[in-house]
Amino acid sequence: RLEKGFGRDQCIAQRGIRDMAVVDSSALIHLGRINKLSLLKEFFGKIKITKEVYDEVKEGKGASEIDEACKTWIEVSKYSTGKRDELSRLEGIEQADASVLLLAQKESAILLCNDYVLIRAARSKGITCWWITSFLLQCLKKRVLSKKGAKQILYELVESGMRLSNEVYAAILKEIEKP
């Protein structure tokens, strides 16, 4: 939401919102399923994914929204397959995961995903990673979402198939309700 008298860039700067993120298929798929990809654009402005991630998300529920976003505001980047393949082998991660890890490292960007193995590998390389739930809390903190909106999106994510333990779900709801 743009505040009166401010353009999009001034609002982002005013709220302290980062201007770019690299997003993995795990996050795109879940947000696409509930038609909330636009939240990424509103919070970050610029989103980058890799060709490998695009190939993973171009079918299934939410794929048309993702495809349309890739034509307009999500940048699909190519990355050296040699480095990707080597990292994939060394870390024991999928090639698509290695590609987003390398892109986030190159861009010094936040990596948004919902994949424990990828987050562990990325953090070992000094990359800042956010779970989808962390992203929701950041949206709430920066007033991109209201408490009601954050709870609704959390509910929709779980309802659409995002796995979340009862303990984590309860902790996120508690965090949302903090004054």
CSV table of N, CA and C in Angstrom, one decimal:
chain,number,residue,atom,x,y,z
A,1,ARG,N,0.8,-1.2,0.0
A,1,ARG,CA,0.0,0.0,0.0
A,1,ARG,C,0.9,1.2,0.0
A,2,LEU,N,0.6,2.1,-0.9
A,2,LEU,CA,1.4,3.4,-1.0
A,2,LEU,C,0.8,4.4,-0.1
A,3,GLU,N,1.6,5.1,0.7
A,3,GLU,CA,1.2,6.1,1.5
A,3,GLU,C,1.0,7.4,0.7
A,4,LYS,N,0.1,8.2,1.1
A,4,LYS,CA,-0.2,9.5,0.4
A,4,LYS,C,1.1,10.3,0.3
A,5,GLY,N,1.3,10.8,-1.0
A,5,GLY,CA,2.4,11.7,-1.2
A,5,GLY,C,3.7,11.0,-1.5
A,6,PHE,N,3.7,9.7,-1.4
A,6,PHE,CA,5.0,8.9,-1.6
A,6,PHE,C,4.8,8.0,-2.8
A,7,GLY,N,5.8,7.9,-3.6
A,7,GLY,CA,5.9,6.9,-4.6
A,7,GLY,C,6.3,5.6,-4.0
A,8,ARG,N,6.3,4.5,-4.8
A,8,ARG,CA,6.7,3.2,-4.3
A,8,ARG,C,8.1,3.1,-3.7
A,9,ASP,N,9.1,3.7,-4.4
A,9,ASP,CA,10.4,3.7,-3.9
A,9,ASP,C,10.6,4.4,-2.6
A,10,GLN,N,9.9,5.6,-2.5
A,10,GLN,CA,10.0,6.3,-1.2
A,10,GLN,C,9.4,5.5,0.0
A,11,CYS,N,8.3,4.8,-0.3
A,11,CYS,CA,7.7,4.0,0.7
A,11,CYS,C,8.6,2.8,1.1
A,12,ILE,N,9.2,2.2,0.2
A,12,ILE,CA,10.1,1.1,0.5
A,12,ILE,C,11.3,1.7,1.3
A,13,ALA,N,11.9,2.8,0.9
A,13,ALA,CA,13.0,3.3,1.7
A,13,ALA,C,12.5,3.8,3.1
A,14,GLN,N,11.3,4.4,3.2
A,14,GLN,CA,10.8,4.8,4.5
A,14,GLN,C,10.6,3.7,5.4
A,15,ARG,N,10.1,2.6,4.9
A,15,ARG,CA,9.8,1.4,5.8
A,15,ARG,C,11.1,0.6,6.1
A,16,GLY,N,12.2,0.8,5.4
A,16,GLY,CA,13.4,0.1,5.6
A,16,GLY,C,13.3,-1.3,4.9
A,17,ILE,N,12.5,-1.4,3.9
A,17,ILE,CA,12.3,-2.7,3.2
A,17,ILE,C,13.4,-2.9,2.2
A,18,ARG,N,13.9,-4.1,2.2
A,18,ARG,CA,15.0,-4.5,1.2
A,18,ARG,C,14.4,-4.4,-0.2
A,19,ASP,N,15.3,-4.1,-1.1
A,19,ASP,CA,14.8,-3.9,-2.5
A,19,ASP,C,14.9,-5.1,-3.4
A,20,MET,N,15.5,-6.3,-2.9
A,20,MET,CA,15.7,-7.4,-3.8
A,20,MET,C,15.8,-8.7,-3.0
A,21,ALA,N,15.3,-9.8,-3.5
A,21,ALA,CA,15.4,-11.1,-2.9
A,21,ALA,C,15.5,-12.1,-4.0
A,22,VAL,N,16.2,-13.2,-3.7
A,22,VAL,CA,16.2,-14.4,-4.6
A,22,VAL,C,15.2,-15.4,-3.9
A,23,VAL,N,14.4,-15.9,-4.8
A,23,VAL,CA,13.3,-16.7,-4.2
A,23,VAL,C,13.4,-18.2,-4.8
A,24,ASP,N,13.3,-19.1,-4.0
A,24,ASP,CA,13.3,-20.5,-4.3
A,24,ASP,C,11.9,-21.0,-4.7
A,25,SER,N,11.8,-22.1,-5.4
A,25,SER,CA,10.5,-22.7,-5.9
A,25,SER,C,9.6,-23.0,-4.7
A,26,SER,N,10.2,-23.4,-3.5
A,26,SER,CA,9.4,-23.8,-2.4
A,26,SER,C,8.5,-22.6,-1.9
A,27,ALA,N,9.1,-21.4,-2.0
A,27,ALA,CA,8.3,-20.2,-1.6
A,27,ALA,C,7.4,-19.7,-2.7
A,28,LEU,N,7.8,-19.8,-3.9
A,28,LEU,CA,7.0,-19.4,-5.1
A,28,LEU,C,5.7,-20.2,-5.2
A,29,ILE,N,5.9,-21.5,-5.0
A,29,ILE,CA,4.8,-22.5,-5.1
A,29,ILE,C,3.8,-22.2,-4.1
A,30,HIS,N,4.2,-22.1,-2.8
A,30,HIS,CA,3.2,-21.8,-1.8
A,30,HIS,C,2.5,-20.5,-1.9
A,31,LEU,N,3.2,-19.4,-2.2
A,31,LEU,CA,2.6,-18.1,-2.4
A,31,LEU,C,1.7,-18.1,-3.6
A,32,GLY,N,2.2,-18.8,-4.7
A,32,GLY,CA,1.4,-18.9,-5.9
A,32,GLY,C,0.1,-19.6,-5.7
A,33,ARG,N,0.1,-20.6,-4.9
A,33,ARG,CA,-1.1,-21.4,-4.6
A,33,ARG,C,-2.2,-20.6,-4.0
A,34,ILE,N,-1.8,-19.6,-3.2
A,34,ILE,CA,-2.8,-18.8,-2.6
A,34,ILE,C,-3.0,-17.4,-3.2
A,35,ASN,N,-2.4,-17.2,-4.4
A,35,ASN,CA,-2.5,-16.0,-5.1
A,35,ASN,C,-1.9,-14.8,-4.4
A,36,LYS,N,-0.7,-15.0,-3.7
A,36,LYS,CA,-0.1,-13.9,-2.9
A,36,LYS,C,1.3,-13.6,-3.4
A,37,LEU,N,1.6,-13.9,-4.7
A,37,LEU,CA,2.9,-13.5,-5.2
A,37,LEU,C,3.1,-12.0,-5.1
A,38,SER,N,2.1,-11.3,-5.3
A,38,SER,CA,2.2,-9.8,-5.3
A,38,SER,C,2.8,-9.3,-4.0
A,39,LEU,N,2.7,-10.0,-2.9
A,39,LEU,CA,3.3,-9.7,-1.6
A,39,LEU,C,4.8,-9.5,-1.7
A,40,LEU,N,5.4,-10.4,-2.6
A,40,LEU,CA,6.9,-10.3,-2.8
A,40,LEU,C,7.2,-9.0,-3.5
A,41,LYS,N,6.4,-8.7,-4.5
A,41,LYS,CA,6.7,-7.4,-5.2
A,41,LYS,C,6.5,-6.2,-4.3
A,42,GLU,N,5.5,-6.2,-3.5
A,42,GLU,CA,5.2,-5.1,-2.6
A,42,GLU,C,6.3,-5.0,-1.5
A,43,PHE,N,6.8,-6.1,-1.0
A,43,PHE,CA,7.8,-6.0,0.0
A,43,PHE,C,9.2,-5.7,-0.5
A,44,PHE,N,9.6,-6.5,-1.5
A,44,PHE,CA,11.0,-6.4,-2.0
A,44,PHE,C,11.1,-5.5,-3.2
A,45,GLY,N,10.1,-5.5,-4.1
A,45,GLY,CA,10.3,-4.7,-5.3
A,45,GLY,C,10.8,-5.6,-6.4
A,46,LYS,N,12.1,-6.0,-6.3
A,46,LYS,CA,12.7,-6.8,-7.3
A,46,LYS,C,13.0,-8.2,-6.8
A,47,ILE,N,12.5,-9.2,-7.6
A,47,ILE,CA,12.7,-10.6,-7.3
A,47,ILE,C,13.5,-11.2,-8.4
A,48,LYS,N,14.4,-12.1,-8.0
A,48,LYS,CA,15.1,-12.9,-9.0
A,48,LYS,C,15.0,-14.4,-8.7
A,49,ILE,N,14.8,-15.1,-9.7
A,49,ILE,CA,14.8,-16.6,-9.6
A,49,ILE,C,15.8,-17.1,-10.7
A,50,THR,N,16.1,-18.4,-10.7
A,50,THR,CA,16.9,-18.9,-11.7
A,50,THR,C,16.1,-19.7,-12.7
A,51,LYS,N,16.7,-20.0,-13.8
A,51,LYS,CA,16.0,-20.8,-14.8
A,51,LYS,C,15.5,-22.2,-14.3
A,52,GLU,N,16.4,-22.7,-13.4
A,52,GLU,CA,16.0,-24.0,-12.8
A,52,GLU,C,14.8,-23.9,-11.9
A,53,VAL,N,14.7,-22.9,-11.2
A,53,VAL,CA,13.5,-22.6,-10.3
A,53,VAL,C,12.3,-22.4,-11.2
A,54,TYR,N,12.5,-21.6,-12.3
A,54,TYR,CA,11.3,-21.4,-13.2
A,54,TYR,C,10.8,-22.7,-13.8
A,55,ASP,N,11.7,-23.6,-14.1
A,55,ASP,CA,11.4,-24.9,-14.7
A,55,ASP,C,10.6,-25.7,-13.7
A,56,GLU,N,10.9,-25.6,-12.4
A,56,GLU,CA,10.2,-26.3,-11.3
A,56,GLU,C,8.8,-25.8,-11.1
A,57,VAL,N,8.5,-24.5,-11.3
A,57,VAL,CA,7.2,-23.9,-11.0
A,57,VAL,C,6.3,-23.6,-12.1
A,58,LYS,N,6.7,-24.0,-13.3
A,58,LYS,CA,5.8,-23.6,-14.5
A,58,LYS,C,4.6,-24.5,-14.7
A,59,GLU,N,4.4,-25.4,-13.8
A,59,GLU,CA,3.1,-26.2,-13.9
A,59,GLU,C,2.5,-26.4,-12.5
A,60,GLY,N,1.2,-26.7,-12.4
A,60,GLY,CA,0.6,-26.8,-11.1
A,60,GLY,C,-0.2,-25.6,-10.7
A,61,LYS,N,-0.9,-25.7,-9.6
A,61,LYS,CA,-1.7,-24.6,-9.1
A,61,LYS,C,-0.9,-23.4,-8.8
A,62,GLY,N,-1.3,-22.3,-9.3
A,62,GLY,CA,-0.5,-21.0,-9.1
A,62,GLY,C,0.5,-20.8,-10.2
A,63,ALA,N,0.7,-21.7,-11.1
A,63,ALA,CA,1.7,-21.6,-12.2
A,63,ALA,C,1.4,-20.5,-13.1
A,64,SER,N,0.2,-20.2,-13.4
A,64,SER,CA,-0.2,-19.1,-14.4
A,64,SER,C,0.2,-17.8,-13.8
A,65,GLU,N,0.0,-17.6,-12.5
A,65,GLU,CA,0.3,-16.3,-11.8
A,65,GLU,C,1.9,-16.2,-11.8
A,66,ILE,N,2.6,-17.3,-11.5
A,66,ILE,CA,4.0,-17.2,-11.5
A,66,ILE,C,4.6,-16.9,-12.9
A,67,ASP,N,4.0,-17.6,-13.9
A,67,ASP,CA,4.4,-17.3,-15.3
A,67,ASP,C,4.2,-15.9,-15.7
A,68,GLU,N,3.1,-15.3,-15.4
A,68,GLU,CA,2.8,-13.9,-15.7
A,68,GLU,C,3.8,-13.0,-15.0
A,69,ALA,N,4.1,-13.3,-13.7
A,69,ALA,CA,5.0,-12.5,-13.0
A,69,ALA,C,6.4,-12.5,-13.6
A,70,CYS,N,6.8,-13.7,-14.1
A,70,CYS,CA,8.1,-13.8,-14.8
A,70,CYS,C,8.2,-13.1,-16.1
A,71,LYS,N,7.0,-12.7,-16.6
A,71,LYS,CA,7.0,-11.9,-17.8
A,71,LYS,C,7.1,-10.4,-17.5
A,72,THR,N,6.8,-10.1,-16.3
A,72,THR,CA,6.7,-8.6,-16.0
A,72,THR,C,7.6,-8.2,-14.9
A,73,TRP,N,7.6,-8.8,-13.7
A,73,TRP,CA,8.4,-8.3,-12.6
A,73,TRP,C,9.3,-9.2,-11.9
A,74,ILE,N,9.3,-10.5,-12.2
A,74,ILE,CA,10.3,-11.4,-11.6
A,74,ILE,C,11.3,-11.7,-12.7
A,75,GLU,N,12.6,-11.5,-12.4
A,75,GLU,CA,13.7,-11.7,-13.3
A,75,GLU,C,14.2,-13.1,-13.2
A,76,VAL,N,14.2,-13.8,-14.3
A,76,VAL,CA,14.8,-15.1,-14.4
A,76,VAL,C,16.2,-15.0,-14.9
A,77,SER,N,17.1,-15.4,-14.0
A,77,SER,CA,18.6,-15.3,-14.2
A,77,SER,C,19.1,-16.7,-14.6
A,78,LYS,N,20.1,-16.7,-15.4
A,78,LYS,CA,20.9,-17.9,-15.7
A,78,LYS,C,22.1,-17.9,-14.9
A,79,TYR,N,22.6,-19.1,-14.5
A,79,TYR,CA,23.8,-19.1,-13.7
A,79,TYR,C,24.7,-20.2,-14.3
A,80,SER,N,26.0,-20.1,-14.1
A,80,SER,CA,26.9,-21.0,-14.6
A,80,SER,C,26.6,-22.5,-14.2
A,81,THR,N,26.4,-23.3,-15.1
A,81,THR,CA,26.0,-24.7,-14.7
A,81,THR,C,27.2,-25.5,-14.1
A,82,GLY,N,28.4,-25.1,-14.4
A,82,GLY,CA,29.6,-25.7,-13.9
A,82,GLY,C,29.7,-25.5,-12.4
A,83,LYS,N,29.5,-24.2,-11.9
A,83,LYS,CA,29.6,-23.9,-10.5
A,83,LYS,C,28.3,-24.5,-9.8
A,84,ARG,N,27.2,-24.5,-10.5
A,84,ARG,CA,26.0,-25.1,-9.9
A,84,ARG,C,26.1,-26.5,-9.7
A,85,ASP,N,26.6,-27.2,-10.7
A,85,ASP,CA,26.8,-28.7,-10.6
A,85,ASP,C,27.8,-29.1,-9.5
A,86,GLU,N,28.9,-28.3,-9.4
A,86,GLU,CA,29.9,-28.6,-8.3
A,86,GLU,C,29.3,-28.4,-6.9
A,87,LEU,N,28.6,-27.2,-6.7
A,87,LEU,CA,28.0,-27.0,-5.4
A,87,LEU,C,26.9,-28.0,-5.1
A,88,SER,N,26.1,-28.4,-6.1
A,88,SER,CA,25.1,-29.4,-5.9
A,88,SER,C,25.7,-30.7,-5.3
A,89,ARG,N,26.8,-31.1,-6.0
A,89,ARG,CA,27.5,-32.3,-5.6
A,89,ARG,C,28.1,-32.2,-4.2
A,90,LEU,N,28.8,-31.1,-3.9
A,90,LEU,CA,29.5,-30.9,-2.7
A,90,LEU,C,28.6,-30.8,-1.5
A,91,GLU,N,27.5,-30.1,-1.7
A,91,GLU,CA,26.5,-29.8,-0.6
A,91,GLU,C,25.4,-30.9,-0.5
A,92,GLY,N,25.3,-31.7,-1.5
A,92,GLY,CA,24.2,-32.7,-1.5
A,92,GLY,C,22.9,-32.1,-1.7
A,93,ILE,N,22.8,-31.1,-2.5
A,93,ILE,CA,21.5,-30.4,-2.7
A,93,ILE,C,21.2,-30.5,-4.2
A,94,GLU,N,19.9,-30.2,-4.5
A,94,GLU,CA,19.4,-30.3,-5.9
A,94,GLU,C,20.1,-29.1,-6.7
A,95,GLN,N,20.2,-29.3,-8.0
A,95,GLN,CA,20.8,-28.3,-8.9
A,95,GLN,C,20.0,-27.0,-8.8
A,96,ALA,N,18.7,-27.0,-8.8
A,96,ALA,CA,17.9,-25.8,-8.6
A,96,ALA,C,18.3,-25.1,-7.3
A,97,ASP,N,18.4,-25.8,-6.3
A,97,ASP,CA,18.8,-25.2,-5.0
A,97,ASP,C,20.2,-24.6,-5.0
A,98,ALA,N,21.1,-25.3,-5.7
A,98,ALA,CA,22.5,-24.7,-5.8
A,98,ALA,C,22.4,-23.5,-6.7
A,99,SER,N,21.6,-23.4,-7.7
A,99,SER,CA,21.5,-22.2,-8.5
A,99,SER,C,21.0,-21.0,-7.8
A,100,VAL,N,20.0,-21.2,-6.9
A,100,VAL,CA,19.5,-20.0,-6.1
A,100,VAL,C,20.5,-19.6,-5.1
A,101,LEU,N,21.2,-20.6,-4.5
A,101,LEU,CA,22.2,-20.3,-3.5
A,101,LEU,C,23.3,-19.4,-4.1
A,102,LEU,N,23.8,-19.8,-5.3
A,102,LEU,CA,24.8,-19.1,-6.0
A,102,LEU,C,24.3,-17.7,-6.3
A,103,LEU,N,23.1,-17.6,-6.8
A,103,LEU,CA,22.6,-16.3,-7.2
A,103,LEU,C,22.4,-15.3,-6.0
A,104,ALA,N,21.9,-15.9,-4.9
A,104,ALA,CA,21.8,-15.1,-3.7
A,104,ALA,C,23.1,-14.6,-3.2
A,105,GLN,N,24.1,-15.5,-3.3
A,105,GLN,CA,25.5,-15.1,-2.8
A,105,GLN,C,26.0,-14.0,-3.7
A,106,LYS,N,25.9,-14.2,-5.1
A,106,LYS,CA,26.4,-13.2,-6.0
A,106,LYS,C,25.7,-11.8,-5.8
A,107,GLU,N,24.4,-11.8,-5.6
A,107,GLU,CA,23.7,-10.6,-5.4
A,107,GLU,C,23.7,-10.0,-4.0
A,108,SER,N,24.2,-10.7,-3.1
A,108,SER,CA,24.2,-10.4,-1.6
A,108,SER,C,22.7,-10.1,-1.2
A,109,ALA,N,21.9,-11.0,-1.6
A,109,ALA,CA,20.4,-10.9,-1.4
A,109,ALA,C,19.9,-11.9,-0.4
A,110,ILE,N,18.8,-11.5,0.2
A,110,ILE,CA,18.1,-12.5,1.0
A,110,ILE,C,17.6,-13.7,0.1
A,111,LEU,N,17.7,-14.9,0.7
A,111,LEU,CA,17.2,-16.0,0.0
A,111,LEU,C,15.9,-16.4,0.7
A,112,LEU,N,14.8,-16.4,0.0
A,112,LEU,CA,13.5,-16.7,0.6
A,112,LEU,C,13.1,-18.1,0.1
A,113,CYS,N,13.0,-19.0,1.1
A,113,CYS,CA,12.6,-20.4,0.7
A,113,CYS,C,12.0,-21.1,1.9
A,114,ASN,N,11.5,-22.3,1.6
A,114,ASN,CA,10.9,-23.1,2.7
A,114,ASN,C,11.5,-24.5,2.7
A,115,ASP,N,12.8,-24.6,2.5
A,115,ASP,CA,13.5,-25.8,2.4
A,115,ASP,C,14.6,-25.9,3.4
A,116,TYR,N,14.5,-26.8,4.4
A,116,TYR,CA,15.5,-26.8,5.5
A,116,TYR,C,16.9,-27.1,5.0
A,117,VAL,N,17.1,-28.0,4.0
A,117,VAL,CA,18.4,-28.4,3.6
A,117,VAL,C,19.0,-27.2,2.8
A,118,LEU,N,18.3,-26.5,2.0
A,118,LEU,CA,18.8,-25.3,1.3
A,118,LEU,C,19.1,-24.2,2.3
A,119,ILE,N,18.3,-24.0,3.2
A,119,ILE,CA,18.6,-22.9,4.2
A,119,ILE,C,19.9,-23.3,5.0
A,120,ARG,N,20.0,-24.5,5.4
A,120,ARG,CA,21.2,-24.9,6.1
A,120,ARG,C,22.5,-24.7,5.2
A,121,ALA,N,22.4,-25.1,4.0
A,121,ALA,CA,23.6,-24.9,3.1
A,121,ALA,C,23.9,-23.4,2.8
A,122,ALA,N,22.8,-22.6,2.6
A,122,ALA,CA,23.0,-21.2,2.4
A,122,ALA,C,23.6,-20.5,3.6
A,123,ARG,N,23.0,-20.8,4.8
A,123,ARG,CA,23.5,-20.1,6.0
A,123,ARG,C,25.0,-20.5,6.2
A,124,SER,N,25.4,-21.7,5.8
A,124,SER,CA,26.8,-22.1,6.0
A,124,SER,C,27.7,-21.3,5.1
A,125,LYS,N,27.2,-20.6,4.1
A,125,LYS,CA,27.9,-19.8,3.2
A,125,LYS,C,27.7,-18.3,3.5
A,126,GLY,N,27.1,-18.0,4.6
A,126,GLY,CA,26.9,-16.6,5.1
A,126,GLY,C,25.7,-15.9,4.4
A,127,ILE,N,24.8,-16.6,3.8
A,127,ILE,CA,23.7,-16.0,3.1
A,127,ILE,C,22.5,-15.9,4.1
A,128,THR,N,21.9,-14.7,4.1
A,128,THR,CA,20.7,-14.5,4.9
A,128,THR,C,19.5,-15.2,4.3
A,129,CYS,N,18.9,-16.0,5.1
A,129,CYS,CA,17.7,-16.8,4.6
A,129,CYS,C,16.5,-16.5,5.4
A,130,TRP,N,15.4,-16.4,4.8
A,130,TRP,CA,14.1,-16.3,5.5
A,130,TRP,C,13.2,-17.4,5.1
A,131,TRP,N,12.5,-18.0,6.1
A,131,TRP,CA,11.4,-18.9,5.8
A,131,TRP,C,10.2,-18.1,5.4
A,132,ILE,N,9.2,-18.7,4.8
A,132,ILE,CA,8.0,-18.0,4.4
A,132,ILE,C,7.4,-17.3,5.6
A,133,THR,N,7.4,-18.0,6.8
A,133,THR,CA,6.8,-17.5,8.0
A,133,THR,C,7.6,-16.3,8.5
A,134,SER,N,8.9,-16.3,8.3
A,134,SER,CA,9.8,-15.1,8.7
A,134,SER,C,9.4,-13.9,7.8
A,135,PHE,N,9.2,-14.2,6.5
A,135,PHE,CA,8.8,-13.2,5.5
A,135,PHE,C,7.4,-12.6,6.0
A,136,LEU,N,6.5,-13.4,6.4
A,136,LEU,CA,5.2,-12.9,6.8
A,136,LEU,C,5.4,-11.9,8.0
A,137,LEU,N,6.2,-12.4,9.0
A,137,LEU,CA,6.5,-11.5,10.2
A,137,LEU,C,7.2,-10.2,9.8
A,138,GLN,N,8.1,-10.3,8.8
A,138,GLN,CA,8.7,-9.0,8.3
A,138,GLN,C,7.7,-8.1,7.6
A,139,CYS,N,6.8,-8.7,6.9
A,139,CYS,CA,5.7,-7.9,6.2
A,139,CYS,C,4.8,-7.2,7.3
A,140,LEU,N,4.6,-7.9,8.4
A,140,LEU,CA,3.8,-7.4,9.5
A,140,LEU,C,4.6,-6.2,10.1
A,141,LYS,N,5.8,-6.5,10.4
A,141,LYS,CA,6.7,-5.5,11.1
A,141,LYS,C,6.8,-4.2,10.2
A,142,LYS,N,6.9,-4.3,8.9
A,142,LYS,CA,7.1,-3.2,8.1
A,142,LYS,C,5.7,-2.6,7.6
A,143,ARG,N,4.7,-3.1,8.2
A,143,ARG,CA,3.3,-2.7,7.9
A,143,ARG,C,2.8,-2.9,6.4
A,144,VAL,N,3.4,-3.9,5.8
A,144,VAL,CA,2.9,-4.3,4.5
A,144,VAL,C,1.6,-5.1,4.7
A,145,LEU,N,1.6,-5.8,5.8
A,145,LEU,CA,0.4,-6.6,6.2
A,145,LEU,C,-0.1,-6.2,7.6
A,146,SER,N,-1.4,-6.3,7.8
A,146,SER,CA,-2.0,-6.1,9.1
A,146,SER,C,-1.9,-7.4,9.8
A,147,LYS,N,-2.2,-7.4,11.1
A,147,LYS,CA,-2.3,-8.6,11.9
A,147,LYS,C,-3.3,-9.6,11.3
A,148,LYS,N,-4.4,-9.1,11.0
A,148,LYS,CA,-5.5,-9.9,10.4
A,148,LYS,C,-5.0,-10.5,9.1
A,149,GLY,N,-4.4,-9.7,8.2
A,149,GLY,CA,-3.9,-10.2,6.9
A,149,GLY,C,-2.8,-11.2,7.1
A,150,ALA,N,-1.9,-11.0,8.0
A,150,ALA,CA,-0.8,-12.0,8.3
A,150,ALA,C,-1.4,-13.3,8.7
A,151,LYS,N,-2.4,-13.3,9.7
A,151,LYS,CA,-3.0,-14.5,10.1
A,151,LYS,C,-3.8,-15.2,9.0
A,152,GLN,N,-4.5,-14.5,8.2
A,152,GLN,CA,-5.2,-15.0,7.0
A,152,GLN,C,-4.2,-15.7,6.1
A,153,ILE,N,-3.1,-15.1,5.7
A,153,ILE,CA,-2.2,-15.7,4.8
A,153,ILE,C,-1.5,-16.9,5.4
A,154,LEU,N,-1.2,-16.9,6.7
A,154,LEU,CA,-0.7,-18.1,7.4
A,154,LEU,C,-1.6,-19.2,7.3
A,155,TYR,N,-2.9,-18.9,7.6
A,155,TYR,CA,-3.9,-20.0,7.5
A,155,TYR,C,-4.0,-20.5,6.1
A,156,GLU,N,-4.1,-19.7,5.1
A,156,GLU,CA,-4.2,-20.1,3.7
A,156,GLU,C,-3.0,-20.9,3.2
A,157,LEU,N,-1.8,-20.5,3.7
A,157,LEU,CA,-0.6,-21.3,3.4
A,157,LEU,C,-0.7,-22.7,3.9
A,158,VAL,N,-1.1,-22.9,5.1
A,158,VAL,CA,-1.2,-24.2,5.7
A,158,VAL,C,-2.3,-25.0,5.1
A,159,GLU,N,-3.4,-24.3,4.8
A,159,GLU,CA,-4.6,-25.0,4.2
A,159,GLU,C,-4.2,-25.4,2.8
A,160,SER,N,-3.3,-24.7,2.1
A,160,SER,CA,-2.9,-25.1,0.7
A,160,SER,C,-1.8,-26.1,0.7
A,161,GLY,N,-1.4,-26.6,1.8
A,161,GLY,CA,-0.4,-27.7,1.8
A,161,GLY,C,1.0,-27.4,2.4
A,162,MET,N,1.2,-26.1,2.8
A,162,MET,CA,2.5,-25.9,3.4
A,162,MET,C,2.6,-26.6,4.8
A,163,ARG,N,3.7,-27.3,4.9
A,163,ARG,CA,3.8,-28.1,6.2
A,163,ARG,C,4.4,-27.2,7.3
A,164,LEU,N,3.8,-27.2,8.4
A,164,LEU,CA,4.2,-26.4,9.5
A,164,LEU,C,3.7,-27.2,10.8
A,165,SER,N,4.7,-27.4,11.7
A,165,SER,CA,4.3,-28.1,12.9
A,165,SER,C,3.4,-27.3,13.8
A,166,ASN,N,2.6,-27.9,14.6
A,166,ASN,CA,1.7,-27.2,15.5
A,166,ASN,C,2.4,-26.2,16.4
A,167,GLU,N,3.6,-26.6,16.8
A,167,GLU,CA,4.4,-25.7,17.7
A,167,GLU,C,4.8,-24.4,16.9
A,168,VAL,N,5.2,-24.6,15.7
A,168,VAL,CA,5.7,-23.4,14.9
A,168,VAL,C,4.5,-22.5,14.6
A,169,TYR,N,3.4,-23.2,14.2
A,169,TYR,CA,2.1,-22.4,13.9
A,169,TYR,C,1.7,-21.6,15.1
A,170,ALA,N,1.7,-22.2,16.2
A,170,ALA,CA,1.3,-21.5,17.5
A,170,ALA,C,2.3,-20.3,17.8
A,171,ALA,N,3.6,-20.6,17.6
A,171,ALA,CA,4.6,-19.5,17.8
A,171,ALA,C,4.4,-18.4,16.9
A,172,ILE,N,4.1,-18.7,15.6
A,172,ILE,CA,3.9,-17.6,14.6
A,172,ILE,C,2.7,-16.8,15.0
A,173,LEU,N,1.6,-17.5,15.3
A,173,LEU,CA,0.4,-16.7,15.7
A,173,LEU,C,0.6,-15.8,16.9
A,174,LYS,N,1.4,-16.4,17.9
A,174,LYS,CA,1.7,-15.6,19.1
A,174,LYS,C,2.5,-14.4,18.7
A,175,GLU,N,3.5,-14.5,17.8
A,175,GLU,CA,4.3,-13.4,17.3
A,175,GLU,C,3.5,-12.4,16.6
A,176,ILE,N,2.5,-12.8,15.8
A,176,ILE,CA,1.7,-11.9,15.1
A,176,ILE,C,0.8,-11.1,16.0
A,177,GLU,N,0.4,-11.7,17.1
A,177,GLU,CA,-0.4,-11.0,18.1
A,177,GLU,C,0.3,-10.0,19.0
A,178,LYS,N,1.6,-10.1,19.0
A,178,LYS,CA,2.4,-9.2,19.9
A,178,LYS,C,2.1,-7.7,19.6
A,179,PRO,N,2.0,-6.9,20.6
A,179,PRO,CA,1.7,-5.4,20.4
A,179,PRO,C,2.8,-4.8,19.6
